[in-house]
mmCIF file of C-alpha atoms in Angstrom:
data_model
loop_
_atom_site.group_PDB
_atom_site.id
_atom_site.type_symbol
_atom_site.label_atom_id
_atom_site.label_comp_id
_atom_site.label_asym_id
_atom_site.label_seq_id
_atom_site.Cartn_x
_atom_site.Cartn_y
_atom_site.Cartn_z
ATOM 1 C CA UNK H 350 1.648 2.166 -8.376
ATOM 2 C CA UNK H 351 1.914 -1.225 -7.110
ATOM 3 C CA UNK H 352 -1.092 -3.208 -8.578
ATOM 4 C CA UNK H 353 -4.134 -4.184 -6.412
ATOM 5 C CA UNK H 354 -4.139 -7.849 -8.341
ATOM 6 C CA UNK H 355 -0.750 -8.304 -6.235
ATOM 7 C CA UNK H 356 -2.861 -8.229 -2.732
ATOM 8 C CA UNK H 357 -6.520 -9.266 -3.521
ATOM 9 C CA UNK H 358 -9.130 -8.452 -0.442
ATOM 10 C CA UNK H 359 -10.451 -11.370 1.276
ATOM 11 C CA UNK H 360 -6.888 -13.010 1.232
ATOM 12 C CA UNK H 361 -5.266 -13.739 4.078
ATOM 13 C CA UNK H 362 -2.242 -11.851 5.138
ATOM 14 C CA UNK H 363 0.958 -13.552 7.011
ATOM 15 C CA UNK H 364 3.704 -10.904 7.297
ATOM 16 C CA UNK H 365 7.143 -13.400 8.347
ATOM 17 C CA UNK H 366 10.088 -12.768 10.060
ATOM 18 C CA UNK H 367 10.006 -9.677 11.317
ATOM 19 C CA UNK H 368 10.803 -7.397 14.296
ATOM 20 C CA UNK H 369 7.386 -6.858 16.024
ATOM 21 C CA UNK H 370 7.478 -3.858 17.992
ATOM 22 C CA UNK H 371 3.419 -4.526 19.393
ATOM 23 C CA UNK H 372 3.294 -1.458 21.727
ATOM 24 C CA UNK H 373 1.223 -4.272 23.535
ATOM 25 C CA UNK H 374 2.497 -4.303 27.895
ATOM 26 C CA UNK H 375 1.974 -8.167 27.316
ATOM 27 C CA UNK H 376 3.447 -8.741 24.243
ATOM 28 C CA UNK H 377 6.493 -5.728 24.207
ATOM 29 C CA UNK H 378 9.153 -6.111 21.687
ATOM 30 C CA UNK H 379 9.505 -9.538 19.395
ATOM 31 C CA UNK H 380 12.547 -10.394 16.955
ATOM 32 C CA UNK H 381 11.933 -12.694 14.223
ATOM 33 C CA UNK H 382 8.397 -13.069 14.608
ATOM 34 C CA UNK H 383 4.969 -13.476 12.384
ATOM 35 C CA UNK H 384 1.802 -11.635 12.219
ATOM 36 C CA UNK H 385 -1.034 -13.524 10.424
ATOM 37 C CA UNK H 386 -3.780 -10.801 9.313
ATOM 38 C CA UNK H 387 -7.419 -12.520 8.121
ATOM 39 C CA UNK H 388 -10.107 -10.333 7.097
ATOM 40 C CA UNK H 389 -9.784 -7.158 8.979
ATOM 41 C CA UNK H 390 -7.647 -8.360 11.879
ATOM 42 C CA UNK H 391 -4.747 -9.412 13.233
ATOM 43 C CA UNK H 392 -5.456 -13.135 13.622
ATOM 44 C CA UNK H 393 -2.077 -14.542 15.434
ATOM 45 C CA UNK H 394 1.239 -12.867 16.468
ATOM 46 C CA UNK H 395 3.803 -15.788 16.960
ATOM 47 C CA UNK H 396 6.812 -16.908 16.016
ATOM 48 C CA UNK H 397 6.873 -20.238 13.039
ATOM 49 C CA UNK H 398 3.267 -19.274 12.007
ATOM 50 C CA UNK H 399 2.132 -21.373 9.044
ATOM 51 C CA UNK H 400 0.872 -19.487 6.191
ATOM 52 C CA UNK H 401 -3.043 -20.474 5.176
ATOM 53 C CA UNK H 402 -3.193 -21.930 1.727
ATOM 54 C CA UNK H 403 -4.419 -18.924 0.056
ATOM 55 C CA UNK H 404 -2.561 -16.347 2.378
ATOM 56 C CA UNK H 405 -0.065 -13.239 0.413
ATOM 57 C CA UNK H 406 3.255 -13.265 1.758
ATOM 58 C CA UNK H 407 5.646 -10.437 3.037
ATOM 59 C CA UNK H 408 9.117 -11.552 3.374
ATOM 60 C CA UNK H 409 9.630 -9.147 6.212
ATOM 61 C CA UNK H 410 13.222 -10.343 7.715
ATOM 62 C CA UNK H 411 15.170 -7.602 9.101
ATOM 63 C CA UNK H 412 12.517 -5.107 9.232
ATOM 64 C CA UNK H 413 10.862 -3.259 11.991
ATOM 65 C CA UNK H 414 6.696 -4.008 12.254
ATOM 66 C CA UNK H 415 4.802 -1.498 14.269
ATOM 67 C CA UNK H 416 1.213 -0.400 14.644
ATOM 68 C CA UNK H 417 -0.283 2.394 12.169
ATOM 69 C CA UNK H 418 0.002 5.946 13.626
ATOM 70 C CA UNK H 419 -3.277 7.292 15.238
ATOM 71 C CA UNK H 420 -3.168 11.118 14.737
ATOM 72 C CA UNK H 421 -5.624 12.771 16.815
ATOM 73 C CA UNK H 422 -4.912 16.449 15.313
ATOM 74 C CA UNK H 423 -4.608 16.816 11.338
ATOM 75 C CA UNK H 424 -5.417 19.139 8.773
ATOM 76 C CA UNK H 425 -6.084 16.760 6.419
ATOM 77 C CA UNK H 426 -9.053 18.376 5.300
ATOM 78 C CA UNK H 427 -7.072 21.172 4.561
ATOM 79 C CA UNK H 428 -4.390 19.369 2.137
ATOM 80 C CA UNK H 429 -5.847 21.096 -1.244
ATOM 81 C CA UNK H 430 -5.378 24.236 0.214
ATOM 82 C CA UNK H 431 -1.614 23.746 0.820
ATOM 83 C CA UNK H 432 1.005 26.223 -0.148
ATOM 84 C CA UNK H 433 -1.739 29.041 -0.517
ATOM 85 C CA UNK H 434 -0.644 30.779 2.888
ATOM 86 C CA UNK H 435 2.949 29.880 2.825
ATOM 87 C CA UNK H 436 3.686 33.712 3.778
ATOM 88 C CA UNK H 437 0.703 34.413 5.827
ATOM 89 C CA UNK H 438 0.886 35.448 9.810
ATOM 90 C CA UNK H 439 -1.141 33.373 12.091
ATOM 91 C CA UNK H 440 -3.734 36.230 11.993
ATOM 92 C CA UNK H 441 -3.747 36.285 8.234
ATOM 93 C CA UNK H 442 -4.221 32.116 7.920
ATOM 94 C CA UNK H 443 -6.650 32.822 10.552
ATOM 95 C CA UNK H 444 -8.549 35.498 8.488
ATOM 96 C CA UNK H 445 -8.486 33.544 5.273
ATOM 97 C CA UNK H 446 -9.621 30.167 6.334
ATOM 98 C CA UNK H 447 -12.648 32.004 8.062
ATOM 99 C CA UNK H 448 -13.614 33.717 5.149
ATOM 100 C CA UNK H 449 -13.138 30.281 2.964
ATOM 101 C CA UNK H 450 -14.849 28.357 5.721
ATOM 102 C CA UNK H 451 -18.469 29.382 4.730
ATOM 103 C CA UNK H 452 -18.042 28.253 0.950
ATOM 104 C CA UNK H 453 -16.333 24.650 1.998
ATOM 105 C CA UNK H 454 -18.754 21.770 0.662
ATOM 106 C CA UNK H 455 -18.592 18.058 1.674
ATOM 107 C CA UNK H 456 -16.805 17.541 -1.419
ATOM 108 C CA UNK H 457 -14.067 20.093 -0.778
ATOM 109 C CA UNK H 458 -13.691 18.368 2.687
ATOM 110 C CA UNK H 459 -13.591 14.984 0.684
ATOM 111 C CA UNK H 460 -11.084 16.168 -1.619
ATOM 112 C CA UNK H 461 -8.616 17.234 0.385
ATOM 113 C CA UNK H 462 -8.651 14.276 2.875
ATOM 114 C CA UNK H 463 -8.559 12.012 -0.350
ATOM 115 C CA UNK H 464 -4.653 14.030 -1.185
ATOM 116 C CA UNK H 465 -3.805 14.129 2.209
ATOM 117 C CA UNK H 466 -3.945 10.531 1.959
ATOM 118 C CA UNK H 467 -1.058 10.849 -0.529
ATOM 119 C CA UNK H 468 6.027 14.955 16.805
ATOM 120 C CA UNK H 469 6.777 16.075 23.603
ATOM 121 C CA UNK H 470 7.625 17.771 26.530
ATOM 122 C CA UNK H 471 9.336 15.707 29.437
ATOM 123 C CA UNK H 472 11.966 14.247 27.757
ATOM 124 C CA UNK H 473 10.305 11.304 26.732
ATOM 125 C CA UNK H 474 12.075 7.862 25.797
ATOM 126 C CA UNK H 475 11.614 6.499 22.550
ATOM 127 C CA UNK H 476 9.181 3.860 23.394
ATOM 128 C CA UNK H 477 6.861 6.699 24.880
ATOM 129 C CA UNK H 478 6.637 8.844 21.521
ATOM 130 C CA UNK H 479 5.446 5.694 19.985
ATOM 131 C CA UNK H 480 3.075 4.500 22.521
ATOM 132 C CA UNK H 481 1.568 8.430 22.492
ATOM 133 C CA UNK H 482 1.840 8.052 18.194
ATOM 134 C CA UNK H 483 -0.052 4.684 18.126
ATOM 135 C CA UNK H 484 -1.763 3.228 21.340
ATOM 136 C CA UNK H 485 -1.947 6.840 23.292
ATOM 137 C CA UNK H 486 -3.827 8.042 19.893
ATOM 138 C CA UNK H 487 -6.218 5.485 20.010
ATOM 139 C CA UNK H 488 -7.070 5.448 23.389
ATOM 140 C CA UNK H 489 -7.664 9.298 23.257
ATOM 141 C CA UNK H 490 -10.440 8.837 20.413
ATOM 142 C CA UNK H 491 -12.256 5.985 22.517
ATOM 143 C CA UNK H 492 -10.516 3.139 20.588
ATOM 144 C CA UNK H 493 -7.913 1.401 22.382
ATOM 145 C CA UNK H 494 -9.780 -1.466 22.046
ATOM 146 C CA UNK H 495 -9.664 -1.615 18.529
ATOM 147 C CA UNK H 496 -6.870 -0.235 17.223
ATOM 148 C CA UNK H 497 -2.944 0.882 17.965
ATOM 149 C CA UNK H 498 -1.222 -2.158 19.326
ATOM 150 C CA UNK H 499 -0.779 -5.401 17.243
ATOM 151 C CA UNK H 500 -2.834 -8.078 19.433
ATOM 152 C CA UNK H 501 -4.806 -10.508 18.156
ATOM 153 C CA UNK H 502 -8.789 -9.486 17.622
ATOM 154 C CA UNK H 503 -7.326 -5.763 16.476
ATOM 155 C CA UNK H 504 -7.671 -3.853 13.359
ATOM 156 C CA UNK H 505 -5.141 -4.759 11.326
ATOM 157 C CA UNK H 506 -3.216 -1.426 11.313
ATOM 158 C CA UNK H 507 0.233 -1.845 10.639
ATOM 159 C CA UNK H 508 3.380 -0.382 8.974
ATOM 160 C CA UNK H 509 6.121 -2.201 7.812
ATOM 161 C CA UNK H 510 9.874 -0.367 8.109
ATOM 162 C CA UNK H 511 12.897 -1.306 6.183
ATOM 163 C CA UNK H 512 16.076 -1.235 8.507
ATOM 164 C CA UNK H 513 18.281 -1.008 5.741
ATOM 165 C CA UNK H 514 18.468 2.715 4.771
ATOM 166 C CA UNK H 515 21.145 5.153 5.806
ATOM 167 C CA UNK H 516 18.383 6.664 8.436
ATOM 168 C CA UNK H 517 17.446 3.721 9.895
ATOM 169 C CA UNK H 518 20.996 2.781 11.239
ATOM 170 C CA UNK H 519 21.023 2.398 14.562
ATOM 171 C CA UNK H 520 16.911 2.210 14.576
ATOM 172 C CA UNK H 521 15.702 4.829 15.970
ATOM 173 C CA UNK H 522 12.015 5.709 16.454
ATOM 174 C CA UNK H 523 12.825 9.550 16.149
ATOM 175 C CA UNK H 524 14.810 8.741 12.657
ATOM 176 C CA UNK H 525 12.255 7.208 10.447
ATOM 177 C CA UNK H 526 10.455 8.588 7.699
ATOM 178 C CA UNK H 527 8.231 7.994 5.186
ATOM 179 C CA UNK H 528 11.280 6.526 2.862
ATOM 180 C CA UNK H 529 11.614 4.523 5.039
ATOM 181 C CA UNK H 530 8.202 2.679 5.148
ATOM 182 C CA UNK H 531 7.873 -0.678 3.164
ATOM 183 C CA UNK H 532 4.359 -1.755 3.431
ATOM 184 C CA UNK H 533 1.001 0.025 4.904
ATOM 185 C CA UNK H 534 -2.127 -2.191 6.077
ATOM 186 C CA UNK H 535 -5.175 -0.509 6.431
ATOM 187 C CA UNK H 536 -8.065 -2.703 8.376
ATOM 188 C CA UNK H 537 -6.153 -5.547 7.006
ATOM 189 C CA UNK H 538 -5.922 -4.081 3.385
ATOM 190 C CA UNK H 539 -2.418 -3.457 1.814
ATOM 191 C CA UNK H 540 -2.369 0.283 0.699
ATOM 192 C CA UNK H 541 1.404 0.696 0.181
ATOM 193 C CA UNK H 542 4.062 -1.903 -0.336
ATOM 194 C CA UNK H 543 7.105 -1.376 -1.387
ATOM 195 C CA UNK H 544 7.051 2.472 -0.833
ATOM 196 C CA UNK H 545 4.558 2.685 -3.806
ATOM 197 C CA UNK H 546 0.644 3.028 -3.154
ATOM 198 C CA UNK H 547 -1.451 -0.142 -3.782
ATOM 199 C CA UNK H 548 -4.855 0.547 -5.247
ATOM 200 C CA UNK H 549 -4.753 4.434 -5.104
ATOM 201 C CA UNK H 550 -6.054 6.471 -8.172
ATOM 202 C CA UNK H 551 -4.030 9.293 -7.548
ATOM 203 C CA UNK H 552 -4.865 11.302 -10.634
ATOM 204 C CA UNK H 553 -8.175 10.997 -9.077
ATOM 205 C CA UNK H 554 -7.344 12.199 -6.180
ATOM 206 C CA UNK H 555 -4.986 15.265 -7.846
ATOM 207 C CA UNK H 556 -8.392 16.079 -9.760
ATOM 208 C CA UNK H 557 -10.651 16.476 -6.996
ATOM 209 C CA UNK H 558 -8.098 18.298 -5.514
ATOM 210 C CA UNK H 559 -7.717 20.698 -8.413
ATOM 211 C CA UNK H 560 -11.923 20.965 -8.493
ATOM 212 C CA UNK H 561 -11.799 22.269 -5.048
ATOM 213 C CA UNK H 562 -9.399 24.286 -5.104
ATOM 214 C CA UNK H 563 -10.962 26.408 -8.129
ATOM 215 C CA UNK H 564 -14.304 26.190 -6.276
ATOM 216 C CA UNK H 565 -13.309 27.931 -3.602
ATOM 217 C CA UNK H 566 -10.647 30.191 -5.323
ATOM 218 C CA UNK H 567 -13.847 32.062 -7.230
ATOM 219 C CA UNK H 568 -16.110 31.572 -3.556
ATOM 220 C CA UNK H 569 -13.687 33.215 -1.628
ATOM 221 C CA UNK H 570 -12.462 35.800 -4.167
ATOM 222 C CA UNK H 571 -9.105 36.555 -5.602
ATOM 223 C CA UNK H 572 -8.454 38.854 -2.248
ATOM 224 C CA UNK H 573 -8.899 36.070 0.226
ATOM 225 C CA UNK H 574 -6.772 33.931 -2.109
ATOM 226 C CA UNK H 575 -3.878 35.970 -1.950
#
């Protein structure tokens, strides 16, 4: 795990050099271009931006910059669950996660979004599956204006691609995965860079996990379970 000392909060934030794809109409596609992050949000989006005194920076030439993915449909919640119904019909998952539902606490809910932490009809271009995965997500929960483009006054939301890896040659929205991502910035926090988390206590998260899981293997019964 890359250590939070590397990316202190309340430092500024100047990712350089990169390939700014802002799913912004006024801004569109940028090569070789900065994007200053201070406090929470994206401060500046230019090309030659200086770096504040204090400021981290990524070295981010030759990689591909593009607003964090809004998913409007997840089963996060779900994550300490997984594998349990790997052979189940849709009526059995359907069965079992009703009889679990009753015995689910705010914890088990918390648990499972803390490990999940851890794709249209029409033919649609590549630009379209990322407006729907970014802007088109955000505008859908009510919060275009904060979040899923990179323009200035935003949430700092943004992932970081390398362009270097067998998959990402030719880019292709449609190719990447998560290998592929360099650095994550959450409301202008770094929590991932250089594919490793930054600041996550994953054994944490793997025990919570675990504590659910038994919780509501003994609620629900060994029948439900299997």
């Amino acid at each position: 795990m890359t250590e939070p000392a590397r990316f202190p909060a309340g430092r500024p934030l100047l990712i350089r050099g990169a390939t700014v794809v802002t799913v912004d109409e006024a801004r569109g596609v940028r090569s070789d271009t900065d994007v200053l992050v201070v406090g929470e949000r994206i401060a500046a989006v230019s090309r030659g931006l200086s770096a504040p005194h204090d400021a981290v920076v990524i070295e981010a030439e030759g990689a591909l910059l593009s607003p964090g993915f809004v998913d409007t449909h997840r089963h996060m919640w779900q994550s300490a669950l997984r594998g349990l119904g790997v052979d189940w019909t849709l009526t059995n998952y359907l069965e079992a996660i009703g009889a679990l539902l009753p015995h689910l606490r705010p914890e088990d809910v918390y648990a499972g979004n803390e490990r999940g932490e851890q794709v249209v009809a029409q033919d649609p271009r590549a630009a379209d599956v990322l407006r729907y995965a970014t802007l088109g997500g955000a505008e859908a929960l009510g919060m275009g204006d904060r979040i899923g483009s990179i323009t200035p006054g935003k949430l700092a939301d943004l992932v970081l691609l390398r362009r270097d890896t067998p998959s990402m040659v030719p880019v292709l929205v449609f190719q990447a995965g998560r290998g592929d991502v360099d650095t994550v910035v959450v409301g202008g926090r770094v929590r991932g860079h250089g594919g490793e988390p930054v600041g996550l206590d994953l054994t944490r998260a793997r025990r919570l996990a675990e504590a659910s899981r038994d919780h509501l293997r003994a609620a629900g019964g060994e029948a439900t379970w299997r």
